[in-house]
Amino acid sequence: MKETVPMESAPTVIDARIRELGGWRGKMLAKVRAIIRAADPEIVEEWKWVKATSPGVPVWSHGFIVCTG
C-alpha cells in the first residue's frame, strides 16, 4: 500500500477528512489548518503514512515537516 498521497491530491484528502470528522474535531483541524496556511502561504500540504491499519495523517511541510494533524 502507498505510504503517501500525491501532493496535488493532499488538500482534497484533508478537506474530506475535515468533513468526515465533523463536530469539534473537524472544526479544530480546519482552524489549525487555517492558522498554518496563514503563517506560511508557501506551506506544502501532504497526506502521509497511509497503511492498512491507519487512513494516514495530514502533514504540513516547508523543506521539512513543520506540523502533523
GROMACS .gro file of N, CA and C in nm, residues 15-64:
model
  150
   15ASP      N    1  -0.948   1.811   0.304
   15ASP     CA    2  -1.087   1.862   0.303
   15ASP      C    3  -1.185   1.751   0.340
   16ALA      N    4  -1.167   1.635   0.279
   16ALA     CA    5  -1.257   1.522   0.306
   16ALA      C    6  -1.246   1.477   0.451
   17ARG      N    7  -1.125   1.476   0.505
   17ARG     CA    8  -1.105   1.435   0.644
   17ARG      C    9  -1.175   1.531   0.740
   18ILE      N   10  -1.169   1.660   0.711
   18ILE     CA   11  -1.237   1.761   0.794
   18ILE      C   12  -1.387   1.734   0.794
   19ARG      N   13  -1.443   1.709   0.676
   19ARG     CA   14  -1.586   1.679   0.666
   19ARG      C   15  -1.620   1.550   0.738
   20GLU      N   16  -1.535   1.448   0.722
   20GLU     CA   17  -1.558   1.318   0.784
   20GLU      C   18  -1.556   1.327   0.937
   21LEU      N   19  -1.462   1.403   0.990
   21LEU     CA   20  -1.453   1.416   1.136
   21LEU      C   21  -1.575   1.486   1.193
   22GLY      N   22  -1.616   1.595   1.127
   22GLY     CA   23  -1.730   1.673   1.176
   22GLY      C   24  -1.709   1.722   1.318
   23GLY      N   25  -1.812   1.779   1.377
   23GLY     CA   26  -1.808   1.824   1.515
   23GLY      C   27  -1.686   1.908   1.549
   24TRP      N   28  -1.648   1.902   1.676
   24TRP     CA   29  -1.537   1.986   1.722
   24TRP      C   30  -1.403   1.942   1.662
   25ARG      N   31  -1.390   1.813   1.631
   25ARG     CA   32  -1.264   1.765   1.574
   25ARG      C   33  -1.242   1.822   1.434
   26GLY      N   34  -1.344   1.818   1.353
   26GLY     CA   35  -1.334   1.875   1.218
   26GLY      C   36  -1.310   2.025   1.223
   27LYS      N   37  -1.383   2.093   1.313
   27LYS     CA   38  -1.364   2.238   1.327
   27LYS      C   39  -1.222   2.271   1.372
   28MET      N   40  -1.168   2.193   1.465
   28MET     CA   41  -1.034   2.219   1.515
   28MET      C   42  -0.928   2.194   1.408
   29LEU      N   43  -0.943   2.084   1.331
   29LEU     CA   44  -0.848   2.058   1.224
   29LEU      C   45  -0.854   2.170   1.120
   30ALA      N   46  -0.973   2.216   1.087
   30ALA     CA   47  -0.987   2.326   0.991
   30ALA      C   48  -0.924   2.454   1.045
   31LYS      N   49  -0.941   2.481   1.173
   31LYS     CA   50  -0.884   2.601   1.234
   31LYS      C   51  -0.731   2.595   1.236
   32VAL      N   52  -0.677   2.481   1.277
   32VAL     CA   53  -0.531   2.464   1.280
   32VAL      C   54  -0.475   2.477   1.138
   33ARG      N   55  -0.543   2.417   1.043
   33ARG     CA   56  -0.500   2.427   0.903
   33ARG      C   57  -0.497   2.572   0.856
   34ALA      N   58  -0.600   2.649   0.890
   34ALA     CA   59  -0.605   2.790   0.851
   34ALA      C   60  -0.491   2.869   0.915
   35ILE      N   61  -0.461   2.842   1.040
   35ILE     CA   62  -0.351   2.911   1.110
   35ILE      C   63  -0.217   2.879   1.042
   36ILE      N   64  -0.196   2.752   1.011
   36ILE     CA   65  -0.071   2.710   0.946
   36ILE      C   66  -0.057   2.778   0.810
   37ARG      N   67  -0.163   2.776   0.732
   37ARG     CA   68  -0.158   2.835   0.597
   37ARG      C   69  -0.142   2.986   0.602
   38ALA      N   70  -0.199   3.052   0.702
   38ALA     CA   71  -0.182   3.197   0.716
   38ALA      C   72  -0.039   3.231   0.759
   39ALA      N   73   0.019   3.146   0.842
   39ALA     CA   74   0.155   3.171   0.890
   39ALA      C   75   0.259   3.152   0.780
   40ASP      N   76   0.233   3.060   0.688
   40ASP     CA   77   0.327   3.033   0.579
   40ASP      C   78   0.249   2.999   0.453
   41PRO      N   79   0.223   3.100   0.369
   41PRO     CA   80   0.146   3.076   0.247
   41PRO      C   81   0.211   2.977   0.150
   42GLU      N   82   0.340   2.948   0.167
   42GLU     CA   83   0.410   2.855   0.079
   42GLU      C   84   0.418   2.714   0.138
   43ILE      N   85   0.348   2.691   0.247
   43ILE     CA   86   0.349   2.560   0.312
   43ILE      C   87   0.295   2.455   0.214
   44VAL      N   88   0.347   2.335   0.222
   44VAL     CA   89   0.302   2.225   0.136
   44VAL      C   90   0.217   2.131   0.221
   45GLU      N   91   0.097   2.102   0.173
   45GLU     CA   92   0.009   2.006   0.241
   45GLU      C   93   0.033   1.868   0.183
   46GLU      N   94   0.052   1.772   0.272
   46GLU     CA   95   0.074   1.634   0.230
   46GLU      C   96  -0.015   1.542   0.313
   47TRP      N   97  -0.032   1.419   0.265
   47TRP     CA   98  -0.105   1.316   0.339
   47TRP      C   99  -0.013   1.195   0.341
   48LYS      N  100   0.039   1.161   0.459
   48LYS     CA  101   0.143   1.058   0.470
   48LYS      C  102   0.101   0.942   0.559
   49TRP      N  103   0.182   0.839   0.549
   49TRP     CA  104   0.175   0.722   0.637
   49TRP      C  105   0.042   0.647   0.629
   50VAL      N  106  -0.009   0.631   0.506
   50VAL     CA  107  -0.130   0.552   0.482
   50VAL      C  108  -0.091   0.405   0.488
   51LYS      N  109  -0.163   0.327   0.567
   51LYS     CA  110  -0.141   0.183   0.572
   51LYS      C  111  -0.272   0.113   0.607
   52ALA      N  112  -0.270  -0.015   0.607
   52ALA     CA  113  -0.391  -0.093   0.630
   52ALA      C  114  -0.457  -0.061   0.763
   53THR      N  115  -0.378  -0.026   0.863
   53THR     CA  116  -0.432   0.000   0.997
   53THR      C  117  -0.454   0.148   1.025
   54SER      N  118  -0.421   0.236   0.929
   54SER     CA  119  -0.435   0.380   0.950
   54SER      C  120  -0.469   0.448   0.819
   55PRO      N  121  -0.565   0.542   0.822
   55PRO     CA  122  -0.600   0.611   0.699
   55PRO      C  123  -0.495   0.713   0.656
   56GLY      N  124  -0.398   0.742   0.743
   56GLY     CA  125  -0.294   0.840   0.713
   56GLY      C  126  -0.308   0.963   0.800
   57VAL      N  127  -0.216   1.057   0.777
   57VAL     CA  128  -0.206   1.175   0.862
   57VAL      C  129  -0.181   1.298   0.775
   58PRO      N  130  -0.253   1.409   0.802
   58PRO     CA  131  -0.219   1.532   0.730
   58PRO      C  132  -0.085   1.586   0.782
   59VAL      N  133  -0.002   1.632   0.688
   59VAL     CA  134   0.131   1.683   0.721
   59VAL      C  135   0.151   1.814   0.646
   60TRP      N  136   0.207   1.911   0.716
   60TRP     CA  137   0.242   2.039   0.653
   60TRP      C  138   0.393   2.052   0.658
   61SER      N  139   0.454   2.085   0.543
   61SER     CA  140   0.599   2.096   0.538
   61SER      C  141   0.642   2.215   0.453
   62HIS      N  142   0.762   2.258   0.480
   62HIS     CA  143   0.827   2.363   0.402
   62HIS      C  144   0.977   2.335   0.409
   63GLY      N  145   1.020   2.239   0.326
   63GLY     CA  146   1.158   2.195   0.330
   63GLY      C  147   1.181   2.084   0.431
   64PHE      N  148   1.096   2.078   0.530
   64PHE     CA  149   1.098   1.974   0.633
   64PHE      C  150   0.958   1.974   0.695
   0.00000   0.00000   0.00000
